[in-house]
Coordinates of C-alpha atoms in Angstrom, one line a residue:
Chain W
M1 CA -138.3 -201.6 11.5
F2 CA -138.3 -200.8 8.2
I3 CA -137.4 -197.6 7.4
H4 CA -138.8 -196.3 4.0
P5 CA -136.2 -194.6 1.9
E6 CA -139.3 -191.5 1.4
E7 CA -138.6 -190.8 4.8
I8 CA -134.5 -191.0 4.5
L9 CA -134.9 -188.5 1.5
E10 CA -137.1 -186.3 3.4
T11 CA -134.7 -185.9 6.1
L12 CA -131.7 -185.3 3.8
K13 CA -133.9 -183.1 2.2
M14 CA -134.4 -181.1 5.2
V15 CA -130.8 -180.9 5.8
N16 CA -129.3 -180.1 2.4
N17 CA -132.0 -177.8 1.0
E18 CA -134.2 -176.5 3.9
H19 CA -131.3 -175.7 6.6
L20 CA -132.6 -178.0 9.3
D21 CA -130.0 -177.9 11.7
I22 CA -129.7 -178.4 15.9
R23 CA -129.3 -174.3 16.4
T24 CA -127.5 -174.9 19.7
V25 CA -126.4 -177.3 22.0
T26 CA -126.5 -174.9 25.7
M27 CA -124.3 -176.4 28.8
G28 CA -125.7 -175.5 31.7
I29 CA -122.8 -174.6 34.8
S30 CA -123.8 -173.5 38.1
L31 CA -121.1 -171.4 39.8
R32 CA -122.8 -171.4 43.8
G33 CA -120.3 -173.7 44.4
C34 CA -117.5 -171.0 43.1
C35 CA -118.6 -168.0 45.8
H36 CA -115.5 -166.4 47.5
P37 CA -114.8 -162.6 48.7
D38 CA -111.4 -162.5 47.1
M39 CA -111.8 -161.5 43.7
A40 CA -108.8 -163.3 42.3
T41 CA -110.0 -166.6 44.0
F42 CA -114.0 -166.1 42.6
N43 CA -112.4 -165.8 39.5
S44 CA -110.1 -168.6 39.2
N45 CA -112.6 -171.0 40.8
V46 CA -115.4 -170.1 37.9
Y47 CA -112.6 -170.7 35.3
D48 CA -111.6 -174.2 36.8
R49 CA -115.3 -175.3 37.3
I50 CA -116.3 -174.2 33.6
L51 CA -113.3 -175.8 32.1
R52 CA -113.9 -178.9 34.3
C53 CA -117.4 -179.5 32.9
A54 CA -117.2 -178.3 29.6
E55 CA -113.9 -179.8 28.8
K56 CA -115.1 -182.0 26.2
L57 CA -118.4 -180.0 25.0
V58 CA -117.3 -179.3 21.6
R59 CA -115.6 -182.6 20.9
T60 CA -118.7 -184.6 22.1
T61 CA -120.9 -182.2 19.9
E62 CA -118.9 -182.7 16.8
E63 CA -119.2 -186.4 17.6
I64 CA -122.8 -186.7 17.2
Q65 CA -122.8 -184.5 14.4
S66 CA -120.8 -187.2 12.5
L67 CA -122.9 -190.0 13.9
Y68 CA -126.1 -188.7 13.2
G69 CA -125.2 -186.4 10.0
M70 CA -127.1 -183.4 11.4
P71 CA -125.4 -179.9 11.7
I72 CA -124.6 -178.6 15.4
I73 CA -124.5 -174.8 14.3
N74 CA -123.5 -173.4 17.9
R75 CA -122.0 -174.8 21.0
R76 CA -122.6 -172.5 24.1
I77 CA -121.9 -172.1 27.9
S78 CA -125.0 -171.0 30.2
V79 CA -124.0 -169.6 34.1
T80 CA -125.1 -168.8 37.1
P81 CA -126.4 -165.2 37.0
I82 CA -122.9 -163.5 37.8
A83 CA -124.6 -160.9 40.3
I84 CA -125.8 -163.5 42.2
V85 CA -122.8 -165.4 42.7
A86 CA -120.4 -162.4 42.8
E87 CA -122.6 -160.8 45.1
S88 CA -119.9 -161.4 47.7
C89 CA -116.8 -160.0 45.8
Q90 CA -114.4 -157.1 47.4
A91 CA -114.8 -155.3 43.9
D92 CA -115.7 -151.9 42.5
D93 CA -116.9 -153.5 39.2
Y94 CA -117.2 -156.8 37.6
C95 CA -115.3 -156.8 34.2
S96 CA -112.7 -158.9 35.3
V97 CA -115.3 -161.8 35.6
A98 CA -116.5 -161.2 31.9
E99 CA -112.8 -161.5 31.4
T100 CA -112.5 -165.0 33.1
L101 CA -115.6 -166.1 31.2
D102 CA -114.2 -165.0 27.8
R103 CA -110.9 -166.8 28.5
A104 CA -113.3 -169.9 29.3
A105 CA -115.2 -169.8 26.4
R106 CA -112.0 -169.5 24.1
E107 CA -110.2 -172.3 25.9
T108 CA -112.9 -174.7 25.6
G109 CA -113.8 -173.8 22.0
I110 CA -117.4 -172.7 22.6
D111 CA -119.3 -170.2 20.5
F112 CA -121.1 -167.7 22.9
I113 CA -121.0 -168.0 26.7
G114 CA -124.2 -166.2 28.5
G115 CA -124.5 -165.5 32.2
F116 CA -123.3 -161.8 33.0
S117 CA -126.5 -161.1 34.3
A118 CA -128.9 -159.9 37.0
L119 CA -132.9 -160.6 38.1
V120 CA -133.7 -157.3 38.9
Q121 CA -137.9 -157.3 38.3
K122 CA -138.7 -156.3 41.8
G123 CA -135.9 -154.5 43.1
M124 CA -131.3 -154.3 43.2
T125 CA -129.3 -155.6 45.8
P126 CA -125.5 -153.6 45.3
G127 CA -124.2 -156.4 43.1
D128 CA -127.1 -156.1 40.7
L129 CA -126.4 -152.7 40.5
K130 CA -122.5 -153.7 40.1
L131 CA -122.9 -155.8 37.5
I132 CA -125.4 -153.8 35.4
E133 CA -122.8 -150.4 36.0
S134 CA -119.9 -153.5 34.5
I135 CA -122.2 -154.3 31.5
P136 CA -121.0 -151.7 28.9
R137 CA -117.2 -152.1 29.7
A138 CA -117.4 -155.7 30.3
L139 CA -118.8 -156.4 26.4
A140 CA -116.3 -153.6 25.0
I141 CA -113.5 -155.9 26.2
T142 CA -114.8 -159.4 26.0
E143 CA -115.8 -161.3 22.7
K144 CA -117.9 -164.4 23.4
V145 CA -119.7 -163.0 26.7
C146 CA -123.2 -162.5 26.6
S147 CA -125.5 -160.4 29.4
S148 CA -128.8 -160.2 30.3
V149 CA -131.1 -158.8 33.1
N150 CA -134.4 -159.4 33.9
L151 CA -136.3 -156.2 34.6
A152 CA -140.0 -157.2 35.2
S153 CA -142.3 -160.1 35.5
T154 CA -145.6 -161.4 36.2
K155 CA -145.7 -161.5 39.7
A156 CA -143.4 -159.0 40.5
G157 CA -144.2 -155.9 38.2
I158 CA -141.6 -153.8 36.1
N159 CA -138.6 -152.3 37.9
M160 CA -139.2 -148.9 36.0
D161 CA -136.1 -147.5 37.6
A162 CA -133.6 -150.2 36.0
V163 CA -135.5 -149.9 32.8
A164 CA -134.3 -146.2 32.9
L165 CA -131.1 -147.4 34.0
M166 CA -130.8 -149.7 31.2
G167 CA -131.7 -147.8 28.7
R168 CA -128.5 -145.9 29.4
I169 CA -126.7 -149.0 29.8
I170 CA -127.5 -149.5 26.4
R171 CA -126.5 -146.7 25.2
E172 CA -123.4 -146.7 26.9
T173 CA -122.6 -150.2 25.1
A174 CA -123.1 -148.9 21.7
R175 CA -120.8 -146.1 22.4
L176 CA -118.1 -148.2 23.6
T177 CA -118.7 -151.1 20.6
A178 CA -119.1 -148.1 18.1
D179 CA -116.2 -149.3 16.1
R180 CA -117.3 -152.2 15.2
G181 CA -121.2 -151.1 14.5
A182 CA -122.8 -151.5 18.4
I183 CA -122.2 -155.3 18.9
G184 CA -122.2 -155.2 22.3
C185 CA -125.6 -154.3 22.6
A186 CA -126.1 -157.6 20.2
K187 CA -124.8 -159.3 23.2
L188 CA -126.9 -157.4 25.6
V189 CA -130.8 -158.2 26.0
V190 CA -133.1 -157.5 28.7
F191 CA -136.4 -159.5 30.0
A192 CA -139.7 -160.2 31.3
N193 CA -140.7 -163.1 32.9
A194 CA -136.8 -164.7 31.7
P195 CA -136.9 -168.5 31.6
E196 CA -134.1 -170.1 33.5
D197 CA -133.2 -172.6 30.9
N198 CA -133.4 -170.9 27.6
P199 CA -130.1 -171.7 25.2
F200 CA -130.0 -169.0 23.2
M201 CA -128.2 -165.7 23.2
A202 CA -127.7 -163.0 24.5
G203 CA -130.5 -164.5 26.5
A204 CA -128.8 -167.7 28.4
F205 CA -128.2 -167.9 32.0
H206 CA -128.3 -170.9 34.0
G207 CA -130.9 -170.5 36.4
V208 CA -131.1 -170.9 40.2
G209 CA -133.4 -173.7 39.8
E210 CA -131.7 -176.0 37.3
P211 CA -129.5 -178.7 38.3
D212 CA -125.3 -178.7 38.7
C213 CA -124.5 -179.2 35.0
V214 CA -127.3 -179.6 32.8
I215 CA -127.4 -179.4 28.3
N216 CA -130.3 -177.6 26.8
V217 CA -131.1 -177.8 22.9
G218 CA -132.3 -175.8 20.8
V219 CA -133.5 -176.8 17.5
S220 CA -134.2 -174.9 14.5
G221 CA -135.9 -175.1 11.0
P222 CA -137.5 -172.4 9.8
G223 CA -136.9 -173.2 5.9
V224 CA -138.2 -176.6 6.5
V225 CA -141.7 -175.1 7.7
N226 CA -141.7 -172.7 4.9
A227 CA -140.8 -175.5 2.3
A228 CA -143.6 -177.7 3.8
V229 CA -146.4 -174.7 3.5
R230 CA -145.4 -173.7 0.4
G231 CA -145.8 -177.5 -0.7
L232 CA -149.1 -178.0 0.2
Q233 CA -151.2 -178.8 -2.6
G234 CA -154.5 -176.9 -4.1
S235 CA -155.4 -174.1 -2.1
P236 CA -155.0 -174.9 1.4
T237 CA -157.4 -173.5 4.6
L238 CA -155.6 -171.9 7.3
G239 CA -156.5 -174.8 9.4
D240 CA -154.6 -177.4 6.7
I241 CA -151.4 -174.7 6.9
A242 CA -151.9 -175.3 11.0
E243 CA -151.7 -179.1 10.6
C244 CA -149.2 -179.2 8.1
I245 CA -146.8 -176.8 10.8
K246 CA -147.8 -179.2 13.5
K247 CA -146.3 -182.4 11.7
T248 CA -143.0 -180.5 10.5
A249 CA -142.4 -179.4 14.0
F250 CA -143.2 -182.7 15.3
K251 CA -140.2 -184.3 12.9
I252 CA -138.0 -181.5 13.8
T253 CA -138.4 -181.6 17.3
R254 CA -137.6 -185.2 17.3
M255 CA -134.4 -184.9 16.4
G256 CA -133.3 -182.4 19.0
E257 CA -134.7 -184.8 21.4
M258 CA -132.5 -187.5 20.3
V259 CA -129.4 -185.2 20.0
G260 CA -129.9 -183.9 23.4
R261 CA -130.1 -186.8 25.2
E262 CA -126.9 -188.0 23.4
V263 CA -125.1 -185.2 24.1
A264 CA -126.0 -184.9 28.2
R265 CA -125.5 -189.2 28.0
R266 CA -122.0 -188.8 27.1
L267 CA -120.3 -185.8 29.2
D268 CA -122.5 -187.3 32.2
A269 CA -124.5 -184.1 32.1
Q270 CA -128.2 -184.4 32.9
F271 CA -130.7 -183.5 29.6
G272 CA -132.6 -180.5 30.3
V273 CA -134.8 -179.0 27.9
L274 CA -135.6 -179.2 24.0
D275 CA -136.6 -175.5 23.2
L276 CA -138.4 -175.9 20.2
S277 CA -138.0 -172.3 18.2
L278 CA -137.9 -171.4 14.8
A279 CA -135.3 -169.0 14.6
P280 CA -134.4 -168.0 11.3
T281 CA -130.3 -167.1 10.0
P282 CA -129.5 -164.5 7.6
A283 CA -129.1 -167.7 5.2
V284 CA -131.6 -167.0 2.0
G285 CA -134.7 -169.7 2.8
D286 CA -134.2 -169.9 6.4
S287 CA -136.4 -167.5 7.3
V288 CA -139.5 -166.9 10.0
A289 CA -141.2 -163.7 7.6
A290 CA -140.6 -166.2 4.5
I291 CA -143.7 -168.7 6.3
L292 CA -145.7 -165.9 7.0
E293 CA -145.4 -164.9 3.7
A294 CA -145.9 -168.0 2.4
M295 CA -149.1 -168.5 3.9
G296 CA -150.2 -165.4 1.8
L297 CA -149.5 -162.1 2.7
E298 CA -147.7 -159.9 0.2
S299 CA -145.0 -158.7 2.8
C300 CA -144.1 -159.1 6.6
G301 CA -145.6 -156.6 8.1
T302 CA -148.7 -155.7 6.9
H303 CA -152.2 -156.7 8.0
G304 CA -152.8 -160.0 8.5
T305 CA -149.0 -160.5 10.0
T306 CA -149.9 -160.9 13.6
A307 CA -152.6 -163.6 13.1
A308 CA -150.5 -165.6 10.7
L309 CA -147.8 -165.4 13.4
A310 CA -150.3 -166.4 16.1
L311 CA -150.9 -169.3 14.3
L312 CA -147.5 -170.2 13.5
N313 CA -146.3 -170.1 17.0
D314 CA -149.2 -171.7 18.3
A315 CA -148.6 -174.6 15.9
V316 CA -145.1 -174.9 16.1
K317 CA -145.6 -175.4 20.0
K318 CA -148.6 -178.4 19.5
G319 CA -146.3 -180.3 17.0
G320 CA -143.2 -179.7 19.4
S321 CA -144.9 -181.0 22.7
M322 CA -145.8 -184.4 21.4
A323 CA -142.7 -184.8 20.1
S324 CA -140.6 -184.1 23.7
S325 CA -141.8 -184.3 27.5
N326 CA -138.7 -182.1 28.0
V327 CA -139.7 -179.1 26.4
G328 CA -139.0 -175.4 27.5
G329 CA -136.7 -172.8 26.8
L330 CA -138.4 -170.0 25.1
S331 CA -140.2 -172.4 22.6
G332 CA -142.0 -170.2 19.6
A333 CA -141.0 -168.4 16.6
F334 CA -138.3 -166.0 16.7
I335 CA -138.6 -162.4 14.9
P336 CA -134.9 -161.4 15.2
V337 CA -134.7 -158.7 12.7
S338 CA -131.2 -158.6 11.6
E339 CA -131.1 -162.3 11.3
D340 CA -133.6 -163.1 9.2
E341 CA -133.2 -162.5 5.4
G342 CA -136.8 -161.9 4.7
M343 CA -137.7 -159.5 7.7
I344 CA -134.9 -157.4 6.6
R345 CA -136.1 -156.8 3.1
A346 CA -139.9 -156.0 4.9
V347 CA -138.3 -153.5 6.8
K348 CA -136.1 -152.1 3.7
R349 CA -139.3 -151.9 1.7
G350 CA -141.2 -150.4 4.3
S351 CA -143.7 -152.9 5.3
L352 CA -142.7 -153.4 9.0
S353 CA -142.2 -150.9 11.4
L354 CA -141.2 -150.9 15.0
D355 CA -144.8 -150.4 16.0
K356 CA -146.1 -153.1 14.0
L357 CA -143.0 -155.7 15.3
E358 CA -144.2 -154.7 18.9
A359 CA -147.5 -156.0 18.0
M360 CA -146.1 -159.3 16.7
T361 CA -144.2 -159.7 20.0
C362 CA -147.5 -160.0 21.4
V363 CA -147.8 -163.6 19.9
C364 CA -144.4 -165.1 19.8
S365 CA -141.2 -165.8 21.6
V366 CA -138.9 -163.1 22.9
G367 CA -139.5 -159.8 21.3
L368 CA -138.2 -156.6 20.0
D369 CA -135.0 -158.9 19.2
M370 CA -132.0 -157.6 16.9
V371 CA -133.8 -154.1 15.9
A372 CA -131.1 -151.1 14.9
V373 CA -132.5 -147.7 15.5
P374 CA -130.9 -144.4 15.0
G375 CA -127.6 -143.6 16.9
D376 CA -129.4 -140.4 18.5
T377 CA -132.0 -141.7 19.8
P378 CA -132.0 -140.7 23.3
A379 CA -132.1 -143.0 26.7
A380 CA -135.0 -142.9 27.9
T381 CA -136.5 -143.1 24.4
L382 CA -134.6 -146.5 24.6
S383 CA -136.3 -147.1 28.0
A384 CA -139.7 -146.4 26.9
I385 CA -139.5 -148.8 24.0
I386 CA -138.2 -151.5 26.6
A387 CA -141.2 -150.6 29.3
D388 CA -143.7 -151.1 26.5
E389 CA -142.3 -154.4 25.6
M390 CA -141.7 -155.3 29.2
A391 CA -145.8 -154.3 29.8
I392 CA -146.4 -156.6 26.8
G393 CA -144.9 -159.5 28.9
M394 CA -145.7 -158.8 32.4
I395 CA -149.9 -158.6 31.4
N396 CA -149.6 -161.5 29.1
K397 CA -147.5 -163.6 31.6
K398 CA -145.2 -164.6 28.6
T399 CA -141.7 -163.5 28.3
T400 CA -140.7 -160.7 26.2
A401 CA -137.5 -159.5 25.8
V402 CA -135.7 -156.2 24.2
R403 CA -132.1 -156.5 22.4
I404 CA -132.0 -152.9 20.6
I405 CA -128.9 -151.4 18.8
P406 CA -128.5 -147.8 18.8
A407 CA -125.9 -147.6 16.8
P408 CA -123.8 -144.7 16.9
G409 CA -123.9 -142.2 13.5
T410 CA -126.3 -144.3 11.9
V411 CA -129.8 -143.0 10.4
V412 CA -132.9 -144.5 9.4
G413 CA -131.9 -146.3 6.1
D414 CA -128.5 -146.8 7.0
V415 CA -127.8 -150.9 7.6
V416 CA -125.5 -152.2 10.4
E417 CA -123.6 -155.4 9.3
F418 CA -122.6 -157.4 12.5
G419 CA -121.5 -160.7 10.4
G420 CA -122.2 -163.8 10.4
L421 CA -125.2 -165.3 12.6
L422 CA -125.9 -161.8 13.7
G423 CA -126.8 -160.8 10.6
S424 CA -127.4 -157.2 9.2
A425 CA -129.8 -154.5 10.7
P426 CA -131.2 -151.9 8.5
V427 CA -132.1 -148.6 10.9
M428 CA -135.4 -148.5 12.1
A429 CA -137.8 -145.2 13.0
V430 CA -138.4 -144.3 16.6
H431 CA -141.3 -141.7 17.7
N432 CA -139.9 -138.4 17.8
F433 CA -142.1 -137.7 20.9
S434 CA -140.7 -137.5 24.6
A435 CA -141.0 -139.9 27.1
E436 CA -138.4 -138.5 29.6
T437 CA -140.8 -137.3 32.3
F438 CA -142.3 -140.9 32.2
I439 CA -139.4 -142.8 32.4
G440 CA -137.8 -140.2 34.9
R441 CA -140.5 -140.8 37.5
G442 CA -139.0 -144.0 38.4
G443 CA -140.5 -146.7 40.9
R444 CA -142.1 -149.8 40.1
I445 CA -145.3 -150.8 37.8
P446 CA -147.5 -153.0 39.9
A447 CA -147.8 -156.6 39.3
P448 CA -151.3 -157.0 37.1
I449 CA -154.4 -158.6 39.0
Q450 CA -154.7 -162.3 37.9
A451 CA -158.2 -162.2 37.8
L452 CA -160.6 -160.3 35.7
T453 CA -158.7 -161.2 32.6
N454 CA -160.0 -159.0 29.7
Chain U
M1 CA -126.6 -195.9 20.5
S2 CA -129.1 -198.1 21.0
S3 CA -127.3 -200.3 17.4
S4 CA -124.6 -199.9 15.4
R5 CA -126.4 -199.9 12.1
F6 CA -125.9 -196.9 9.6
V7 CA -127.9 -195.1 7.1
I8 CA -125.9 -194.8 3.6
T9 CA -127.0 -192.7 1.1
V10 CA -125.6 -192.4 -2.2
I11 CA -127.0 -189.9 -4.9
G12 CA -125.6 -189.0 -7.8
L13 CA -125.6 -189.3 -11.8
D14 CA -125.5 -193.4 -12.9
R15 CA -122.0 -194.4 -14.4
V16 CA -120.7 -197.7 -14.3
G17 CA -119.0 -199.4 -10.8
I18 CA -120.7 -196.9 -8.3
V19 CA -122.0 -200.1 -6.3
A20 CA -118.5 -202.2 -6.9
G21 CA -116.6 -199.4 -5.6
I22 CA -119.3 -198.0 -2.5
S23 CA -119.3 -201.7 -1.6
R24 CA -115.3 -202.4 -1.5
V25 CA -115.0 -199.4 0.8
M26 CA -117.7 -201.2 2.9
A27 CA -116.2 -204.3 2.8
E28 CA -112.5 -203.3 3.8
H29 CA -113.8 -201.2 7.0
G30 CA -115.9 -204.6 8.0
V31 CA -119.4 -202.8 7.6
N32 CA -122.0 -205.4 6.3
I33 CA -124.6 -204.7 3.8
A34 CA -128.2 -205.5 5.6
D35 CA -130.4 -203.8 2.9
I36 CA -129.9 -201.9 -0.1
R37 CA -132.3 -200.4 -2.8
Q38 CA -132.0 -197.8 -5.5
T39 CA -134.9 -195.1 -6.2
I40 CA -134.9 -192.2 -8.4
M41 CA -134.6 -188.9 -6.6
G42 CA -135.6 -186.2 -9.9
D43 CA -133.2 -187.6 -12.5
L44 CA -130.9 -188.6 -9.7
F45 CA -129.3 -192.4 -9.2
T46 CA -129.9 -192.6 -4.8
M47 CA -129.1 -195.7 -3.5
I48 CA -130.1 -196.2 0.2
M49 CA -127.9 -198.9 2.3
L50 CA -128.8 -199.8 5.6
A51 CA -125.8 -201.1 6.9
E52 CA -124.4 -203.5 9.9
V53 CA -121.1 -203.0 11.6
T54 CA -119.8 -206.4 12.7
S55 CA -116.3 -205.3 13.7
G56 CA -115.1 -204.1 17.3
E57 CA -112.5 -202.1 15.9
F58 CA -114.8 -200.0 13.6
G59 CA -114.3 -196.3 13.7
L60 CA -116.7 -193.9 11.9
P61 CA -114.0 -190.9 11.2
A62 CA -112.3 -193.0 9.2
F63 CA -114.8 -194.9 7.6
K64 CA -116.5 -191.9 6.4
E65 CA -113.1 -190.4 5.3
A66 CA -112.6 -193.4 2.6
M67 CA -116.3 -193.3 2.2
N68 CA -115.9 -189.6 1.2
S69 CA -112.5 -190.5 -0.8
I70 CA -114.6 -193.1 -3.4
G71 CA -117.5 -190.7 -3.7
D72 CA -115.4 -187.9 -5.0
D73 CA -113.6 -190.8 -7.4
L74 CA -117.0 -191.8 -8.3
G75 CA -118.6 -188.6 -8.4
V76 CA -121.2 -188.8 -6.2
K77 CA -122.4 -187.9 -2.5
V78 CA -122.0 -190.0 0.2
I79 CA -124.0 -189.7 3.4
I80 CA -123.7 -191.8 6.3
Q81 CA -126.2 -191.1 8.9
H82 CA -126.6 -193.6 12.3
E83 CA -129.9 -195.3 11.6
D84 CA -131.7 -193.5 15.0
V85 CA -131.9 -190.3 12.9
F86 CA -134.9 -191.9 10.9
R87 CA -136.2 -193.9 13.5
F88 CA -136.6 -191.0 15.8
M89 CA -137.7 -188.0 13.0
H90 CA -140.6 -190.0 11.3
R91 CA -142.0 -192.2 14.1
I92 CA -143.7 -192.4 17.6

């Protein structure tokens, strides 16, 4: 087959000028065989198991990166939710498990390890509660561990006791990592309808329905889509733009599929899913907000943004699902504020508010992601913000999440710096009217009826 | 890997000796040129080669290092990628 020079140059341009990359290669590892009542034995089982599976992960991804000339940005591991596998351990808290995960992550050379998690959408077991209460300290004493809690689902409703608890946990996590811009909160996410095969942190965990060891790949290229949309000649209609995004997403996805399969083959693991996402980075030109603005909005967050995002998200999924039969995870457009140079700019110039961001989450992947709010935001307000987002996910049968950072001592207008891929987050205003009584009621918001949809 | 063919792209300002220098290093590593063409991208000299590996002892890291080094000497950028990248990305 003849490879056209233009195709070669197009690929090079995507990688070198437009930030096309394989964002993550994530190895999912089941820890179900590691359970033991003795905490020390359990920890050593977990450590050995992770090392045995992921020993060659970093080296193999580096080889693939070199072979294809395609940058792989992050290597990650996700494990079975710790609340499940540690349930039988005799211990007051699970911080030692977090330390074990951290040590295994350092030893294998990966960037993040996810799975310090609990699934409590319908109720909590003692193990779930122990895990959640361990989160603030676990995230403060470790570097690479990420934590997630599923609080709601379309089938179970919203566990409002857990929502109330998580407001306090997030505040405590912020307090314990206050000296580092509350970075613990950047490694903690709460979900409605959490996907079990998601390669993106902080929400990655290895679901109980997953195989023993699996490779999931997250591929990303907002810069490529942005360049393609901006490169359209004449005055394209929104239909033309959707078509253009679709074709571009196809190419990006094919790349991910190829890399994922080759990594899985070499590591003798199953190939899981390709997460076809547009996940921004703080680099200039790698922004989802910039794509929305390329469609004709003066600034992201203004009226029309939700519609533009809906178009973008759907076109990405359509192009991607044609390119691969293994699409899964959290596919779609991500809108983490701190990680997107265009979103940061939109917040700073006042065009993007928390309320608009919430509306945008109805039509895209994830939800309120990497949003900084004032340090004195009450726990009940954090819980209420979470409850709103969980409700959107529950009613719309989609995944939504909240990763919010109440950085101690900050007020609206401040900027919280995280560095690296996590970027920097301008502190956004929250409503000052209290939701304390509402959140204090607890209980469960019942699952919605699935007929009579309107 | 379905084959051991690589696409080698050389980009930079035109000068005497680029093709000679690059192909010499390829020959030293037992890499055969299956196809070669030149095109202009902007005002840059761009050479695209389809290279075939014939030697069983071929090592990609060493080859890449040698090619980067000759690229530096000639003032051009050399990019080596397995051909599958292009096959997968643009075709159904």
